[in-house]
mmCIF file of C-alpha atoms in Angstrom:
data_model
loop_
_atom_site.group_PDB
_atom_site.id
_atom_site.type_symbol
_atom_site.label_atom_id
_atom_site.label_comp_id
_atom_site.label_asym_id
_atom_site.label_seq_id
_atom_site.Cartn_x
_atom_site.Cartn_y
_atom_site.Cartn_z
ATOM 1 C CA MET A 121 35.764 -6.815 -4.102
ATOM 2 C CA LYS A 122 37.070 -5.902 -0.617
ATOM 3 C CA LEU A 123 34.857 -2.805 -0.532
ATOM 4 C CA THR A 124 31.771 -4.821 -1.539
ATOM 5 C CA LEU A 125 32.504 -7.414 1.149
ATOM 6 C CA ALA A 126 33.024 -4.674 3.757
ATOM 7 C CA LEU A 127 29.736 -2.997 2.793
ATOM 8 C CA ALA A 128 27.878 -6.307 2.917
ATOM 9 C CA LEU A 129 29.328 -7.054 6.376
ATOM 10 C CA ALA A 130 28.481 -3.561 7.666
ATOM 11 C CA THR A 131 24.918 -3.831 6.311
ATOM 12 C CA SER A 132 24.541 -7.237 7.946
ATOM 13 C CA LEU A 133 25.718 -5.907 11.317
ATOM 14 C CA ILE A 134 23.378 -2.916 11.130
ATOM 15 C CA SER A 135 20.432 -5.155 10.187
ATOM 16 C CA THR A 136 21.183 -7.541 13.050
ATOM 17 C CA SER A 137 21.478 -4.806 15.666
ATOM 18 C CA THR A 138 18.340 -3.053 14.396
ATOM 19 C CA ALA A 139 16.341 -6.299 14.454
ATOM 20 C CA SER A 140 17.420 -7.129 17.999
ATOM 21 C CA ALA A 141 16.640 -3.575 19.143
ATOM 22 C CA GLN A 142 13.130 -3.826 17.696
ATOM 23 C CA GLN A 143 12.280 -7.090 19.449
ATOM 24 C CA PRO A 144 11.977 -6.512 23.189
ATOM 25 C CA ARG A 145 13.383 -9.177 25.410
ATOM 26 C CA SER A 146 11.275 -10.868 28.079
ATOM 27 C CA LEU A 147 12.635 -9.610 31.395
ATOM 28 C CA ALA A 148 10.097 -11.363 33.613
ATOM 29 C CA GLY A 149 7.406 -13.938 33.141
ATOM 30 C CA PRO A 150 5.338 -15.326 32.026
ATOM 31 C CA THR A 151 3.290 -15.022 35.171
ATOM 32 C CA TYR A 152 0.157 -17.136 34.763
ATOM 33 C CA VAL A 153 -3.213 -16.036 36.134
ATOM 34 C CA PHE A 154 -5.831 -18.801 36.002
ATOM 35 C CA PHE A 155 -9.613 -18.350 36.118
ATOM 36 C CA ASP A 156 -12.630 -20.413 37.091
ATOM 37 C CA PHE A 157 -14.993 -21.331 34.265
ATOM 38 C CA GLY A 158 -16.985 -18.294 33.114
ATOM 39 C CA LYS A 159 -15.396 -16.046 35.753
ATOM 40 C CA LEU A 160 -13.321 -12.858 35.622
ATOM 41 C CA ALA A 161 -12.285 -12.599 39.291
ATOM 42 C CA LEU A 162 -8.620 -12.824 40.291
ATOM 43 C CA SER A 163 -7.745 -15.328 43.010
ATOM 44 C CA ARG A 164 -5.674 -14.344 46.045
ATOM 45 C CA ASP A 165 -2.758 -16.341 44.602
ATOM 46 C CA ALA A 166 -3.048 -14.431 41.319
ATOM 47 C CA GLU A 167 -3.112 -11.097 43.144
ATOM 48 C CA ALA A 168 -0.022 -12.084 45.151
ATOM 49 C CA SER A 169 1.871 -13.146 42.000
ATOM 50 C CA LEU A 170 0.949 -9.952 40.175
ATOM 51 C CA THR A 171 1.893 -7.809 43.173
ATOM 52 C CA GLU A 172 5.314 -9.506 43.227
ATOM 53 C CA LEU A 173 5.702 -8.885 39.502
ATOM 54 C CA ILE A 174 4.771 -5.200 39.919
ATOM 55 C CA ALA A 175 7.454 -4.802 42.585
ATOM 56 C CA SER A 176 10.122 -5.850 40.081
ATOM 57 C CA ILE A 177 9.067 -3.449 37.314
ATOM 58 C CA PRO A 178 10.312 -0.018 38.545
ATOM 59 C CA ARG A 179 13.915 -1.233 38.347
ATOM 60 C CA ARG A 180 13.513 -1.812 34.620
ATOM 61 C CA SER A 181 13.762 1.329 32.543
ATOM 62 C CA GLY A 182 11.381 1.435 29.593
ATOM 63 C CA ALA A 183 9.678 -1.828 30.493
ATOM 64 C CA VAL A 184 6.369 -2.732 28.856
ATOM 65 C CA VAL A 185 3.947 -5.176 30.432
ATOM 66 C CA GLU A 186 2.282 -7.532 27.969
ATOM 67 C CA VAL A 187 -1.044 -8.980 29.167
ATOM 68 C CA VAL A 188 -2.509 -11.716 26.941
ATOM 69 C CA GLY A 189 -5.804 -13.502 27.576
ATOM 70 C CA PHE A 190 -6.642 -17.081 26.603
ATOM 71 C CA SER A 191 -9.616 -19.415 27.093
ATOM 72 C CA ASP A 192 -10.438 -23.082 26.971
ATOM 73 C CA THR A 193 -12.422 -24.563 24.078
ATOM 74 C CA ALA A 194 -15.810 -24.743 25.845
ATOM 75 C CA GLY A 195 -18.159 -22.339 24.074
ATOM 76 C CA SER A 196 -18.053 -20.581 20.741
ATOM 77 C CA THR A 197 -14.872 -19.098 19.307
ATOM 78 C CA GLY A 198 -16.319 -15.583 19.590
ATOM 79 C CA ALA A 199 -17.413 -16.040 23.203
ATOM 80 C CA ASN A 200 -14.006 -17.457 24.103
ATOM 81 C CA ARG A 201 -12.177 -14.558 22.515
ATOM 82 C CA SER A 202 -14.465 -12.122 24.336
ATOM 83 C CA ILE A 203 -13.956 -13.670 27.780
ATOM 84 C CA ALA A 204 -10.201 -13.927 27.160
ATOM 85 C CA LEU A 205 -10.138 -10.172 26.463
ATOM 86 C CA LYS A 206 -12.268 -9.424 29.538
ATOM 87 C CA ARG A 207 -9.840 -11.440 31.686
ATOM 88 C CA ALA A 208 -6.873 -9.551 30.217
ATOM 89 C CA ILE A 209 -8.687 -6.297 31.034
ATOM 90 C CA ALA A 210 -9.277 -7.507 34.616
ATOM 91 C CA VAL A 211 -5.530 -8.133 35.000
ATOM 92 C CA ARG A 212 -4.718 -4.764 33.414
ATOM 93 C CA ASP A 213 -7.110 -3.037 35.798
ATOM 94 C CA PHE A 214 -5.447 -4.755 38.770
ATOM 95 C CA LEU A 215 -2.004 -3.630 37.581
ATOM 96 C CA GLN A 216 -3.215 -0.049 37.021
ATOM 97 C CA ALA A 217 -4.919 0.075 40.426
ATOM 98 C CA ARG A 218 -1.527 -0.725 41.964
ATOM 99 C CA GLY A 219 0.241 2.113 40.210
ATOM 100 C CA LEU A 220 1.391 0.713 36.884
ATOM 101 C CA ALA A 221 1.080 3.415 34.216
ATOM 102 C CA THR A 222 -1.557 2.803 31.542
ATOM 103 C CA GLU A 223 0.892 3.509 28.710
ATOM 104 C CA THR A 224 3.202 0.709 29.855
ATOM 105 C CA ILE A 225 0.548 -2.023 29.507
ATOM 106 C CA ARG A 226 -0.364 -3.751 26.223
ATOM 107 C CA ILE A 227 -3.319 -6.118 26.208
ATOM 108 C CA SER A 228 -4.506 -8.655 23.676
ATOM 109 C CA ALA A 229 -6.512 -11.868 23.563
ATOM 110 C CA HIS A 230 -6.134 -15.121 21.676
ATOM 111 C CA GLY A 231 -9.268 -16.872 22.913
ATOM 112 C CA GLU A 232 -8.989 -20.596 22.398
ATOM 113 C CA GLN A 233 -5.860 -20.302 20.248
ATOM 114 C CA GLN A 234 -2.481 -21.356 21.718
ATOM 115 C CA LEU A 235 -3.817 -23.789 24.297
ATOM 116 C CA LEU A 236 -1.513 -24.534 27.210
ATOM 117 C CA VAL A 237 -3.039 -28.030 27.427
ATOM 118 C CA ALA A 238 -4.178 -29.544 24.127
ATOM 119 C CA THR A 239 -7.854 -30.539 24.212
ATOM 120 C CA ALA A 240 -10.662 -31.331 21.844
ATOM 121 C CA ASP A 241 -13.270 -28.679 21.075
ATOM 122 C CA GLY A 242 -15.798 -28.099 23.846
ATOM 123 C CA VAL A 243 -13.517 -29.178 26.716
ATOM 124 C CA ARG A 244 -13.280 -27.201 29.964
ATOM 125 C CA GLU A 245 -9.579 -27.084 30.897
ATOM 126 C CA ALA A 246 -8.592 -24.828 33.805
ATOM 127 C CA GLN A 247 -5.014 -24.284 32.602
ATOM 128 C CA ASN A 248 -6.251 -22.922 29.279
ATOM 129 C CA ARG A 249 -8.410 -20.273 31.033
ATOM 130 C CA ARG A 250 -5.507 -17.966 31.716
ATOM 131 C CA VAL A 251 -3.851 -14.620 31.268
ATOM 132 C CA GLU A 252 -0.107 -14.545 30.660
ATOM 133 C CA VAL A 253 1.799 -11.494 31.874
ATOM 134 C CA ARG A 254 5.324 -10.706 30.683
ATOM 135 C CA VAL A 255 7.602 -7.753 31.339
ATOM 136 C CA LEU A 256 9.300 -6.785 28.097
ATOM 137 C CA GLY A 257 12.158 -4.405 27.477
ATOM 138 C CA GLN A 258 15.850 -4.100 26.906
ATOM 139 C CA ASP A 259 18.014 -6.069 29.296
ATOM 140 C CA PRO A 260 19.499 -3.519 31.737
ATOM 141 C CA ARG A 261 22.832 -5.421 31.959
#
């Protein structure tokens, strides 16, 4: 009985540590980059925020930068997913142009899913036209 309990406890501890090691922790962000309707251009404020974020990354060993695009609900689902991806690519390109290694950046797009501000379909909402940037990795502490 004691041996079974000890094995169960050891297995539980191993499972817990493995699960936490597999899920990277958010070390910075999200940093929000907002876009004008139908546009891909980064604003000066967005460039300044991203430049500040980049400056914090070299101190973090093994960090991965997650870049996720979103859109508002104006337009078709397919068009919104496409522009969300193009915006994520624009942010990725900005990060790469400032020295961030390609292999450290992961991009994805959710289109009109996961709205920051809930709206009905077909609504132009500036806060939903965004890219979220997070620095992920193991906490260096």
